[in-house]
mmCIF file with all atom_site columns, C-alpha atoms and ligand atoms in Angstrom:
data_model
loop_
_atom_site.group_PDB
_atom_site.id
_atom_site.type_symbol
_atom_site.label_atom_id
_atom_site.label_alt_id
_atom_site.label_comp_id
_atom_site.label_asym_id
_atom_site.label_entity_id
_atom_site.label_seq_id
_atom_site.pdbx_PDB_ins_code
_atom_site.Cartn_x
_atom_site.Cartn_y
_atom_site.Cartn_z
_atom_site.occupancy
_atom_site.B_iso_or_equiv
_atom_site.pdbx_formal_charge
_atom_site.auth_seq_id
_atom_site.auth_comp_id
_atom_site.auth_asym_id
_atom_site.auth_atom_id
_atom_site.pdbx_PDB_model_num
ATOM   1   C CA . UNK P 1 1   ? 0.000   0.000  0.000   1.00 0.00 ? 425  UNK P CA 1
ATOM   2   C CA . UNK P 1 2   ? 1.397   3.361  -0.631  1.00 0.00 ? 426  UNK P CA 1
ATOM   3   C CA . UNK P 1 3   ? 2.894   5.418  2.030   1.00 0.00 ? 427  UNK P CA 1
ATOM   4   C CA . UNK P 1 4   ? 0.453   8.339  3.792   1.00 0.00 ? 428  UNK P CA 1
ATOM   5   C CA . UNK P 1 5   ? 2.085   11.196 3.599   1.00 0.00 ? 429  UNK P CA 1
ATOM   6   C CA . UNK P 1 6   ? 0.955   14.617 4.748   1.00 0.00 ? 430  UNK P CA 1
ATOM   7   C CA . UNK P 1 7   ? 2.585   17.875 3.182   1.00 0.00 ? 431  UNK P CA 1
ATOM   8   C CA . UNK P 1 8   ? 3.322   20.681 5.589   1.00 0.00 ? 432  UNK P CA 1
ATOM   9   C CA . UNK P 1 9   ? 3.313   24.337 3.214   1.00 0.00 ? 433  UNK P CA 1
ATOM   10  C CA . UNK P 1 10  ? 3.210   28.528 4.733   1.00 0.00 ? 434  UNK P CA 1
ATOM   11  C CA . UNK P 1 11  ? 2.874   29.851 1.415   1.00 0.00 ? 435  UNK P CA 1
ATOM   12  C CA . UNK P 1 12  ? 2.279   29.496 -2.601  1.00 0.00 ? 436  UNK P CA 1
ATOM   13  C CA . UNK P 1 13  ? 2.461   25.732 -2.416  1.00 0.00 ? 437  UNK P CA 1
ATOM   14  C CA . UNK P 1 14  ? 3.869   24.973 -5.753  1.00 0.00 ? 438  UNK P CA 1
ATOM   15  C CA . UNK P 1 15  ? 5.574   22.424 -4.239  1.00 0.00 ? 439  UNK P CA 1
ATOM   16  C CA . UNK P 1 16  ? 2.462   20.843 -2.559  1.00 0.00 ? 440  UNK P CA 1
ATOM   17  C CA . UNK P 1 17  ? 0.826   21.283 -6.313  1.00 0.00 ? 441  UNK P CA 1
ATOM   18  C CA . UNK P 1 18  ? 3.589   19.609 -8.404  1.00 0.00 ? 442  UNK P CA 1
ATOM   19  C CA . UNK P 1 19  ? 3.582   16.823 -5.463  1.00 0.00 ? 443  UNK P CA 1
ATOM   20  C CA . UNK P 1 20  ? -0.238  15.800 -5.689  1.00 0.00 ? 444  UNK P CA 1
ATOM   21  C CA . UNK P 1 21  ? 0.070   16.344 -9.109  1.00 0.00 ? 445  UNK P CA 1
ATOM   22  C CA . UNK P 1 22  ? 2.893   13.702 -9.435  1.00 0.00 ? 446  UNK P CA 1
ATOM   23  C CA . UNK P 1 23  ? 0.855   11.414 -7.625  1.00 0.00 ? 447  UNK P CA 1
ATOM   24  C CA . UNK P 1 24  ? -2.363  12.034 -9.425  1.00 0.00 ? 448  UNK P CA 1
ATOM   25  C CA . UNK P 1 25  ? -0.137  10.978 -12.993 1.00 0.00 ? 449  UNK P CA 1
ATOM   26  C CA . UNK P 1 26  ? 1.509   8.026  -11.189 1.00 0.00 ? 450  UNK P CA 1
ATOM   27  C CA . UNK P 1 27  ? 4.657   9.297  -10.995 1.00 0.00 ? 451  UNK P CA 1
ATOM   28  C CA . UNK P 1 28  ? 4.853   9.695  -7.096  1.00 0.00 ? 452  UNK P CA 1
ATOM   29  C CA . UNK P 1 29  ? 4.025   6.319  -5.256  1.00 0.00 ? 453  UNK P CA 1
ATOM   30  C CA . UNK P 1 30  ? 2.396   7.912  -2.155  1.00 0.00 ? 454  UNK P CA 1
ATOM   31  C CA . UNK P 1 31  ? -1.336  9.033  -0.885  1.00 0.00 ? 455  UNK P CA 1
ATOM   32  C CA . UNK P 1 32  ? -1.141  12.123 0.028   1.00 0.00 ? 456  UNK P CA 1
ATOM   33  C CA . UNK P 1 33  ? -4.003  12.415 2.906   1.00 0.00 ? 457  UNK P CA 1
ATOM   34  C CA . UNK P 1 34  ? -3.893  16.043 4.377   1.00 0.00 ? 458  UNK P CA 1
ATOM   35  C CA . UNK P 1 35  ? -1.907  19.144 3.799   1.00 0.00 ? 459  UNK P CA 1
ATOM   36  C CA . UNK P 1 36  ? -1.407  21.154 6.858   1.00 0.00 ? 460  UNK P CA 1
ATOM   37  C CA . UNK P 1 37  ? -0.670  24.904 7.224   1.00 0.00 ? 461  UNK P CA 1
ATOM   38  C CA . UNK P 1 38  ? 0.647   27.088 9.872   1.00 0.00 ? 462  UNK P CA 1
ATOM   39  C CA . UNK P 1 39  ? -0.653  29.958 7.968   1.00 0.00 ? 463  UNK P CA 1
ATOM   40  C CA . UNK P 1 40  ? -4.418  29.682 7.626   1.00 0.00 ? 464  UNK P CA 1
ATOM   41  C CA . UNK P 1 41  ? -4.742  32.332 5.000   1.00 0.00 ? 465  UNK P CA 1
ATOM   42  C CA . UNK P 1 42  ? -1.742  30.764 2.471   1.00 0.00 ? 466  UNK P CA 1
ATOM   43  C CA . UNK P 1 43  ? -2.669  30.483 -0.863  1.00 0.00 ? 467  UNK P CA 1
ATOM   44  C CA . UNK P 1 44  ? -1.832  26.678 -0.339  1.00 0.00 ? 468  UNK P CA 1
ATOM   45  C CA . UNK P 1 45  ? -5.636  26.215 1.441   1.00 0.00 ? 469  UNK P CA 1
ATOM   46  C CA . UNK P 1 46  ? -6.688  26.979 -1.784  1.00 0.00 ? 470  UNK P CA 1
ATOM   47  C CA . UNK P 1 47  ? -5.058  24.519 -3.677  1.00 0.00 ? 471  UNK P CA 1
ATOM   48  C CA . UNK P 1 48  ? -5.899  21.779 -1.370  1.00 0.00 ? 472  UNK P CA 1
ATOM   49  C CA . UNK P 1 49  ? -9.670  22.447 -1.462  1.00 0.00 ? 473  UNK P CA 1
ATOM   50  C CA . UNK P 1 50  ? -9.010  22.358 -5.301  1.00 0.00 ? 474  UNK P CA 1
ATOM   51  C CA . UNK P 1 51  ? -7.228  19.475 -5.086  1.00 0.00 ? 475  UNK P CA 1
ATOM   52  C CA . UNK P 1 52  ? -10.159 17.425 -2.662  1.00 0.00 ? 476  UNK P CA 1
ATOM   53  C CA . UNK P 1 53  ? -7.041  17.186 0.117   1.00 0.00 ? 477  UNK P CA 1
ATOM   54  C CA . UNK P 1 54  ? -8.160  17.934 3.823   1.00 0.00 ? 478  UNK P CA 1
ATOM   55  C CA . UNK P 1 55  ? -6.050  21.014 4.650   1.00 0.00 ? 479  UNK P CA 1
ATOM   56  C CA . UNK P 1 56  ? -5.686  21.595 8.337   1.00 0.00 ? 480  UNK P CA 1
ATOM   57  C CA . UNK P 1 57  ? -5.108  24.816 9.129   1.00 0.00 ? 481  UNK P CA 1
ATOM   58  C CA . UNK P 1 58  ? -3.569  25.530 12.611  1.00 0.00 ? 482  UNK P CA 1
ATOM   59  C CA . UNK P 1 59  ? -3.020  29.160 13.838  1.00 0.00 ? 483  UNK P CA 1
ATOM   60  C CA . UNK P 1 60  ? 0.318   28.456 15.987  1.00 0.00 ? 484  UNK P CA 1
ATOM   61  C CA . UNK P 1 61  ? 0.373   31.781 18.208  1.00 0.00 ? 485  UNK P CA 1
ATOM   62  C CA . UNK P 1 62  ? -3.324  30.076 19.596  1.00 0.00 ? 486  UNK P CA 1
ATOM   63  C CA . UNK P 1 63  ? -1.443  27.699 21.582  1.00 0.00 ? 487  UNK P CA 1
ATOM   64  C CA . UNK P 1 64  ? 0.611   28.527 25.263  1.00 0.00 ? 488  UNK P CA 1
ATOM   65  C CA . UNK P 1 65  ? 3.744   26.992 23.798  1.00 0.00 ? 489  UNK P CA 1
ATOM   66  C CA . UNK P 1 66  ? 5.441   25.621 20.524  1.00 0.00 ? 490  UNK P CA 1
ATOM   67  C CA . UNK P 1 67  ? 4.576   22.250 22.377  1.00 0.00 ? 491  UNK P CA 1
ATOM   68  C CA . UNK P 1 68  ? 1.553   22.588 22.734  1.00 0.00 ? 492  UNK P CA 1
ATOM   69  C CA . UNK P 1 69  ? 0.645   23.740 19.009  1.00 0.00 ? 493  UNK P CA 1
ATOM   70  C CA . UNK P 1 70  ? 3.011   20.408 17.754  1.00 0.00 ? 494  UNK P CA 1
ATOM   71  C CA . UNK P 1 71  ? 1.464   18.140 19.822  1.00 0.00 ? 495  UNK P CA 1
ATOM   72  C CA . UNK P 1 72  ? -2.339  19.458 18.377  1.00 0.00 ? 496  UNK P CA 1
ATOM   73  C CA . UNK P 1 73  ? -0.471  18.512 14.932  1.00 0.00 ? 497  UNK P CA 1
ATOM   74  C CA . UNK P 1 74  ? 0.520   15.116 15.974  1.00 0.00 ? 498  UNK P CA 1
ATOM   75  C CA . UNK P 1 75  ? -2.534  13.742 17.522  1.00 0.00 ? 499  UNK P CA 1
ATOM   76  C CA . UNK P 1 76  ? -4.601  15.249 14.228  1.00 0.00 ? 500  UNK P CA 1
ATOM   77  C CA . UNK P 1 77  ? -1.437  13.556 11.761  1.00 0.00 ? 501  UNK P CA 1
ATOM   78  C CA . UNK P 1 78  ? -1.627  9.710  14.209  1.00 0.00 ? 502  UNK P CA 1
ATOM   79  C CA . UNK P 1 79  ? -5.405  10.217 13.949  1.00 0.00 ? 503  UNK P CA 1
ATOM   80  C CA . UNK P 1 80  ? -5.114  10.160 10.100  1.00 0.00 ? 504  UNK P CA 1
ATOM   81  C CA . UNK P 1 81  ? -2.714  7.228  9.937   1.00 0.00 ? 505  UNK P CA 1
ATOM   82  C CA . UNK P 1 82  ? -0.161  9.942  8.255   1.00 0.00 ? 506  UNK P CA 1
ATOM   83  C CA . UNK P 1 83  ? 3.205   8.182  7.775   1.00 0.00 ? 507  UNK P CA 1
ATOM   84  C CA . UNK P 1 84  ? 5.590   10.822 6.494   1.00 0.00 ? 508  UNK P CA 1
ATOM   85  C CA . UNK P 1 85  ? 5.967   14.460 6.825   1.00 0.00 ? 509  UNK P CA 1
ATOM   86  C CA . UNK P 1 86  ? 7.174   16.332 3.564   1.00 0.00 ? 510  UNK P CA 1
ATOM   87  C CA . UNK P 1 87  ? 7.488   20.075 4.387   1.00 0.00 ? 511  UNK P CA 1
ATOM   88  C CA . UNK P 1 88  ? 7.099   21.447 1.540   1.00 0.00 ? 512  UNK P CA 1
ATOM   89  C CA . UNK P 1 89  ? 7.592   25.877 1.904   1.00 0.00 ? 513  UNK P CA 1
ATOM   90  C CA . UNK P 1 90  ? 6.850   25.334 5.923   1.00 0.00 ? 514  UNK P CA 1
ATOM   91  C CA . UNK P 1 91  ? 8.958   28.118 7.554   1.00 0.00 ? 515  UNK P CA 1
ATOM   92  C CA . UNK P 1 92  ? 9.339   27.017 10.943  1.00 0.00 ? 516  UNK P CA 1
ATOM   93  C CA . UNK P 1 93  ? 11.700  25.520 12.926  1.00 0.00 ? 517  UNK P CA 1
ATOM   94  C CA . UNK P 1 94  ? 10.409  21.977 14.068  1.00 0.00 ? 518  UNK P CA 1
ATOM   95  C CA . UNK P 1 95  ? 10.944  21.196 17.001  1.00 0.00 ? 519  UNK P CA 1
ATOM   96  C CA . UNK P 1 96  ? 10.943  18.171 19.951  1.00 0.00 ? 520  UNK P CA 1
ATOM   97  C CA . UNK P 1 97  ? 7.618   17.022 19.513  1.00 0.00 ? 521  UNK P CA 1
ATOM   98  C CA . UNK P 1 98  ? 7.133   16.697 16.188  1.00 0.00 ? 522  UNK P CA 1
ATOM   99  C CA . UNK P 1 99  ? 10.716  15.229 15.554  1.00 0.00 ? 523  UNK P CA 1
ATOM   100 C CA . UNK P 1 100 ? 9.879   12.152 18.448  1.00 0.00 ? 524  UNK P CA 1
ATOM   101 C CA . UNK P 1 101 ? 6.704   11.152 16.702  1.00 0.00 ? 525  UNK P CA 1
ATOM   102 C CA . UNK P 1 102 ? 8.109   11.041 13.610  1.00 0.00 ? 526  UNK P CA 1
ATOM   103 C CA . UNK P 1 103 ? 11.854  10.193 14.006  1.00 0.00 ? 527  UNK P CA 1
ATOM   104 C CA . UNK P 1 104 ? 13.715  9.780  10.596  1.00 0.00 ? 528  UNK P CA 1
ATOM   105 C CA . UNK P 1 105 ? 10.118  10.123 8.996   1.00 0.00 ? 529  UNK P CA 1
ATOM   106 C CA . UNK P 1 106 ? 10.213  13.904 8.415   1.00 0.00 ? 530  UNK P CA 1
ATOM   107 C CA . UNK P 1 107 ? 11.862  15.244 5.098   1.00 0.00 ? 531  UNK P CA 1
ATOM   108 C CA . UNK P 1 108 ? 12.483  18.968 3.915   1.00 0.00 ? 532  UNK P CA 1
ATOM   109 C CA . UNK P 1 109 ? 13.040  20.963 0.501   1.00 0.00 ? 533  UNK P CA 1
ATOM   110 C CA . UNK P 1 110 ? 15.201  23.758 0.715   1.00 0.00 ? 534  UNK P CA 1
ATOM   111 C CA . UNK P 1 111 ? 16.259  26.359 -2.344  1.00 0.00 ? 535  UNK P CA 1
ATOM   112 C CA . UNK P 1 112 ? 20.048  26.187 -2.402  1.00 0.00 ? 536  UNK P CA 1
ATOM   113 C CA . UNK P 1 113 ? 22.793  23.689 -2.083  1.00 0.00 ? 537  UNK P CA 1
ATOM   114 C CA . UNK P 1 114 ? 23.267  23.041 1.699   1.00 0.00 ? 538  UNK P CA 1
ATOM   115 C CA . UNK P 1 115 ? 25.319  23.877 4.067   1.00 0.00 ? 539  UNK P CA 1
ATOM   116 C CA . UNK P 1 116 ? 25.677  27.108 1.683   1.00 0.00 ? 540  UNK P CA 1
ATOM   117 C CA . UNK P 1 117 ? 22.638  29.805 2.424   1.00 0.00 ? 541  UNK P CA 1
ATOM   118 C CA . UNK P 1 118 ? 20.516  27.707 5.276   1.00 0.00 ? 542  UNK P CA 1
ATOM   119 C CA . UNK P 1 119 ? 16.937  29.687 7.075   1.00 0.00 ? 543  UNK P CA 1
ATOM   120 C CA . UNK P 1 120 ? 15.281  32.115 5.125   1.00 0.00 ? 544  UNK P CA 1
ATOM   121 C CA . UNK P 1 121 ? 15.203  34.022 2.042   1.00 0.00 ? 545  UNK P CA 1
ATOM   122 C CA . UNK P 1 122 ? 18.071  31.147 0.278   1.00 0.00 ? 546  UNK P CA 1
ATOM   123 C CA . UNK P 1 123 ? 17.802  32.320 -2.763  1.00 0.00 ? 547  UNK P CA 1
ATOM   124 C CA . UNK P 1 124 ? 17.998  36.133 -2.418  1.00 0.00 ? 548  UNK P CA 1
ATOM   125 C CA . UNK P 1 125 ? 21.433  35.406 -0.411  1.00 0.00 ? 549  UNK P CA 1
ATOM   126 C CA . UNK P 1 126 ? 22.326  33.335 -3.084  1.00 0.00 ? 550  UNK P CA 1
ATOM   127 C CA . UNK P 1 127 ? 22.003  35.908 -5.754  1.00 0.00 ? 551  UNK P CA 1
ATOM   128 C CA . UNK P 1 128 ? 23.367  38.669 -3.220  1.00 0.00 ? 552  UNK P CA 1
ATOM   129 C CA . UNK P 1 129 ? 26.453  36.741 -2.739  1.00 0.00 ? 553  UNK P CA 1
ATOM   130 C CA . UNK P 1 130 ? 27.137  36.773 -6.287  1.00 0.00 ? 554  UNK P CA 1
ATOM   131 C CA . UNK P 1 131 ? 27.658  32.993 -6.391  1.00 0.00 ? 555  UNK P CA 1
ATOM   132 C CA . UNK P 1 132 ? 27.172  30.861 -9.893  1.00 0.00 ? 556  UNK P CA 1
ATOM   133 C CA . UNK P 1 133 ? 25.847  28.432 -9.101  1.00 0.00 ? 557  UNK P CA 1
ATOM   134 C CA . UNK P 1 134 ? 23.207  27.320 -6.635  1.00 0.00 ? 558  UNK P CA 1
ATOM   135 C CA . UNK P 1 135 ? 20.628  24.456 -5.940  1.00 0.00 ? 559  UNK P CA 1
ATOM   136 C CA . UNK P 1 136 ? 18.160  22.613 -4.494  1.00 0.00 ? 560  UNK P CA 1
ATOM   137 C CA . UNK P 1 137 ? 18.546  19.917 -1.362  1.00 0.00 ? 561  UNK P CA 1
ATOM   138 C CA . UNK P 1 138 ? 16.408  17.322 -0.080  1.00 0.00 ? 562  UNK P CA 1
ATOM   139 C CA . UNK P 1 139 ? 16.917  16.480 3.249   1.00 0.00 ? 563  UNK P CA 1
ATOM   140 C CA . UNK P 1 140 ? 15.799  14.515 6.633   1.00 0.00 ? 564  UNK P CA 1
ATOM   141 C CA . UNK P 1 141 ? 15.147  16.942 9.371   1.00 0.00 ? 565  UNK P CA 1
ATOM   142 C CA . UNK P 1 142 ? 16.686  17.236 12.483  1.00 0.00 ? 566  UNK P CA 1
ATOM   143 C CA . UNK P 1 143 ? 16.475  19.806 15.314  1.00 0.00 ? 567  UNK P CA 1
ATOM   144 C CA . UNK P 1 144 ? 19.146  22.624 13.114  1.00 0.00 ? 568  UNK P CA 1
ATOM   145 C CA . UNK P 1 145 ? 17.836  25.014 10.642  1.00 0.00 ? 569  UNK P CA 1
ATOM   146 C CA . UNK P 1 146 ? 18.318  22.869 7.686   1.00 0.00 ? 570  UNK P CA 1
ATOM   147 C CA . UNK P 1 147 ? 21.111  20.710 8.982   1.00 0.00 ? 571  UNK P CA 1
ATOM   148 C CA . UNK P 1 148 ? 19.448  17.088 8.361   1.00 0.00 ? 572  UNK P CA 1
ATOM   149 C CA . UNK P 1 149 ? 21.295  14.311 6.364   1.00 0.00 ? 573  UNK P CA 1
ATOM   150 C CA . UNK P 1 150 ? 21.309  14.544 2.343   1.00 0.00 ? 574  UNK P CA 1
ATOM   151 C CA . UNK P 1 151 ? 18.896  13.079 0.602   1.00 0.00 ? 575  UNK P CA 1
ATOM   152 C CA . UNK P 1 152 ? 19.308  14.596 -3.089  1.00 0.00 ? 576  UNK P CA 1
ATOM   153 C CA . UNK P 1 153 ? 20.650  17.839 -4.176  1.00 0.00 ? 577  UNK P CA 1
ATOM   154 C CA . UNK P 1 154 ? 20.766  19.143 -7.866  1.00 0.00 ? 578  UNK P CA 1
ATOM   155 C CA . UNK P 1 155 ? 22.533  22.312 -8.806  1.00 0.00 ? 579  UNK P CA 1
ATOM   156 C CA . UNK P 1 156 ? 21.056  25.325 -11.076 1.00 0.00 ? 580  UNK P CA 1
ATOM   157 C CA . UNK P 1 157 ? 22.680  28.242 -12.189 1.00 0.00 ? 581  UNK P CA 1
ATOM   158 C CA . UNK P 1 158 ? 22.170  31.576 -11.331 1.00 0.00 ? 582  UNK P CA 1
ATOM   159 C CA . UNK P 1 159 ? 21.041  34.320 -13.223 1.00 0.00 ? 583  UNK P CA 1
ATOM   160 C CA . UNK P 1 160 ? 23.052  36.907 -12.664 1.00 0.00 ? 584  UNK P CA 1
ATOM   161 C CA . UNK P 1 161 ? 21.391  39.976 -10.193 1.00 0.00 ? 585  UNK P CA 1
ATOM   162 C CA . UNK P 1 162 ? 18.310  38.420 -10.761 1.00 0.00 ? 586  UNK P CA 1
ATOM   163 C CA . UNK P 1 163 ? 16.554  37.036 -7.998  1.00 0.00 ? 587  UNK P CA 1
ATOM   164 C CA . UNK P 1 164 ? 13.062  36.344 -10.259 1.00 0.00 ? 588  UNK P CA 1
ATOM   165 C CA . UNK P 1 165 ? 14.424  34.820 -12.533 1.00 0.00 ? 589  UNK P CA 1
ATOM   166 C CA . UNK P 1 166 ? 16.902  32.489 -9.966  1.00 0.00 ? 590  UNK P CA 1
ATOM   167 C CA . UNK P 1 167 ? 13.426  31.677 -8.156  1.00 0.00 ? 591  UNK P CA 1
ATOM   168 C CA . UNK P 1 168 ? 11.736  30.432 -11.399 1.00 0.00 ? 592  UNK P CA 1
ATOM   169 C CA . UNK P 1 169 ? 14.799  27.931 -12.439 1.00 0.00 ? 593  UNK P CA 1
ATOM   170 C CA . UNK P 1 170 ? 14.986  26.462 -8.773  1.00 0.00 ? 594  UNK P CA 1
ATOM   171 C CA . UNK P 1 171 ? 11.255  25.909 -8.784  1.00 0.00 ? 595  UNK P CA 1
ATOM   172 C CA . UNK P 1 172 ? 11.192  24.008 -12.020 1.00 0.00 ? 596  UNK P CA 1
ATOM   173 C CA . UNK P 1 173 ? 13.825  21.947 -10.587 1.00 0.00 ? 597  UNK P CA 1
ATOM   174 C CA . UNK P 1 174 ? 12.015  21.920 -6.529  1.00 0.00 ? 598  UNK P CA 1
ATOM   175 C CA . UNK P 1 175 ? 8.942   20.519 -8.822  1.00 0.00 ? 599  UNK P CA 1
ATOM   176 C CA . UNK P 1 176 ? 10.633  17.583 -10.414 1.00 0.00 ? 600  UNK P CA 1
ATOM   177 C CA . UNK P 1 177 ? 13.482  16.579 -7.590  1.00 0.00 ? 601  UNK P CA 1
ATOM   178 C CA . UNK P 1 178 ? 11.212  16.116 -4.467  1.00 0.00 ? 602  UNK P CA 1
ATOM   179 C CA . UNK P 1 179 ? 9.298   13.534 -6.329  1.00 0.00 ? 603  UNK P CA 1
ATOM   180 C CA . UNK P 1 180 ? 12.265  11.510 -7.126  1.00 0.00 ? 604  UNK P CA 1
ATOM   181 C CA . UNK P 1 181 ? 13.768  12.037 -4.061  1.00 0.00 ? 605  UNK P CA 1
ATOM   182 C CA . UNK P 1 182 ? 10.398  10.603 -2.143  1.00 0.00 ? 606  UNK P CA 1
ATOM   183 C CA . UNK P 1 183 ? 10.807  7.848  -4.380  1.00 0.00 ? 607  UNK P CA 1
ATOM   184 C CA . UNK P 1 184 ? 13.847  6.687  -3.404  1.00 0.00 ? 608  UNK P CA 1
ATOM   185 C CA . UNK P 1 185 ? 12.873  7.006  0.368   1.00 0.00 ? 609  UNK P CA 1
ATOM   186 C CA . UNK P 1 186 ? 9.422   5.903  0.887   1.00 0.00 ? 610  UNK P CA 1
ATOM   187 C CA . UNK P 1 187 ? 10.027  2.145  -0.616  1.00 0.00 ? 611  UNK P CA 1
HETATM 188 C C1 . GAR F 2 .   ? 10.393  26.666 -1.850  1.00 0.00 ? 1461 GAR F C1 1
HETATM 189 O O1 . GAR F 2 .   ? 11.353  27.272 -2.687  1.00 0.00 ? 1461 GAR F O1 1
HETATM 190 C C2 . GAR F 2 .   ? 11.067  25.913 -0.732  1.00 0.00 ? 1461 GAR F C2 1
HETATM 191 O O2 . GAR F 2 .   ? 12.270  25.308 -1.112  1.00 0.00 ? 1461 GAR F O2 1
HETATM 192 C C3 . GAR F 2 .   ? 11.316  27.025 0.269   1.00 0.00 ? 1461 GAR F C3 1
HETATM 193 O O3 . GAR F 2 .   ? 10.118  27.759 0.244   1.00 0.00 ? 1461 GAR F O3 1
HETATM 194 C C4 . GAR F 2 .   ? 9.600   27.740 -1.094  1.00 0.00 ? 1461 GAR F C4 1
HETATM 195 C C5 . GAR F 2 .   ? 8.124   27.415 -1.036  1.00 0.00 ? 1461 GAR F C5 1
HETATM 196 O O4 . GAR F 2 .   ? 7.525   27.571 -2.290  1.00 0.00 ? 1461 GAR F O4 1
HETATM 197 N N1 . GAR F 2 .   ? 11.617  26.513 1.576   1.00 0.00 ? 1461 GAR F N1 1
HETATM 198 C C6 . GAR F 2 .   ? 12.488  27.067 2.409   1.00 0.00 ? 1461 GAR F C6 1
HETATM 199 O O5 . GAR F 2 .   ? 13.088  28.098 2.160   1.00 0.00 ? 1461 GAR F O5 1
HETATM 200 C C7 . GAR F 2 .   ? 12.708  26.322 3.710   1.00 0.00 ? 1461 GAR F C7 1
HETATM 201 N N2 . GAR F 2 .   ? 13.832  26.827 4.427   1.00 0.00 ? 1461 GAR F N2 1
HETATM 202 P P1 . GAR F 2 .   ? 6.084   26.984 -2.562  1.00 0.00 ? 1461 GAR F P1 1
HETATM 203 O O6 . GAR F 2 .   ? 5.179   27.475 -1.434  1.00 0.00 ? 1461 GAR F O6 1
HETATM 204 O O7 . GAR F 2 .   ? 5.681   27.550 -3.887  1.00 0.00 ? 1461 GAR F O7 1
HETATM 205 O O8 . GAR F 2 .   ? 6.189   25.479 -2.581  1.00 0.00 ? 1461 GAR F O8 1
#
């Protein structure tokens, strides 16, 4: 039976889109159950109620502590039977919690080659450093700002001063390398 995943998005979610769409053409061995969203008003709610995927949206500064707000998560994820968590554009730090429940089980995209340009804003610091070459990494998560073991990394050149059109090559290649790279890891 496939894996359950759930997707875990704070913005566009392009990446959530080119992920259920992989699945929907058979490409991505995986059912993806629920998308969840720290930020209730994302544009990625919108794609999962296009999409028919449960989005749970969870409003984080609710809850007394970080704790508190990850636990909510888990019990609605173990409820679900969810399997893997693909964060996918989630920009927080995950923390204790989370990581216990799902220990080697949670995976990350981030827009550069790592250790270079980790947290926010990758690919602006990418193009500010005047660098020529950047990427994407897959990785597991661990407690560090995107410091987890290496699951697949694929480089993409930059565009010189141009931070647009940087973004638009490194989400073509986000789109098609987080599919493969679930492949390789959910058998
Ligand atoms: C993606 O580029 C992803 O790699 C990045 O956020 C973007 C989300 O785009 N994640 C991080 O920077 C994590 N540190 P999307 O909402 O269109 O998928």
């Amino acid at each position: 039976m496939a894996p359950k995943i759930a997707v875990f998005a704070s913005g566009s979610g392009s990446n959530f889109q080119a992920l259920y769409d992989a699945i929907q053409a058979g490409d991505l061995q995986a059912e993806l159950v629920v998308m969840v969203t720290d930020q209730p008003q994302a544009f990625v709610v919108e794609r999962a109620n296009k999409a028919g995927v449960e989005a749970l949206t969870f409003s984080p500064k609710t809850f007394a502590t970080k704790a508190m707000y990850e636990q909510a998560v888990v019990e609605a994820l173990q409820q679900r039977g969810v399997e893997w968590l693909v964060l996918a554009g989630y920009m927080r730090l995950v923390s204790d919690v989370l990581l216990h429940a799902y220990p080697n089980r949670i995976v990350n995209i981030h827009p550069s080659l790592l250790p270079s340009f980790p947290g926010k804003d990758a690919i602006e610091q990418a193009v500010a450093h005047g660098v020529k070459v950047t990427g994407v990494t897959v990785h597991y998560v661990d407690e560090g700002m995107d410091t987890g073991p290496i699951i697949a990394q694929r480089a993409v050149l930059v565009t010189e001063g141009d931070v647009e059109a940087t973004a638009q090559a490194i989400h073509q290649v986000e789109h098609a390398l987080y599919t493969e790279a679930l492949n390789q890891i959910l058998k």
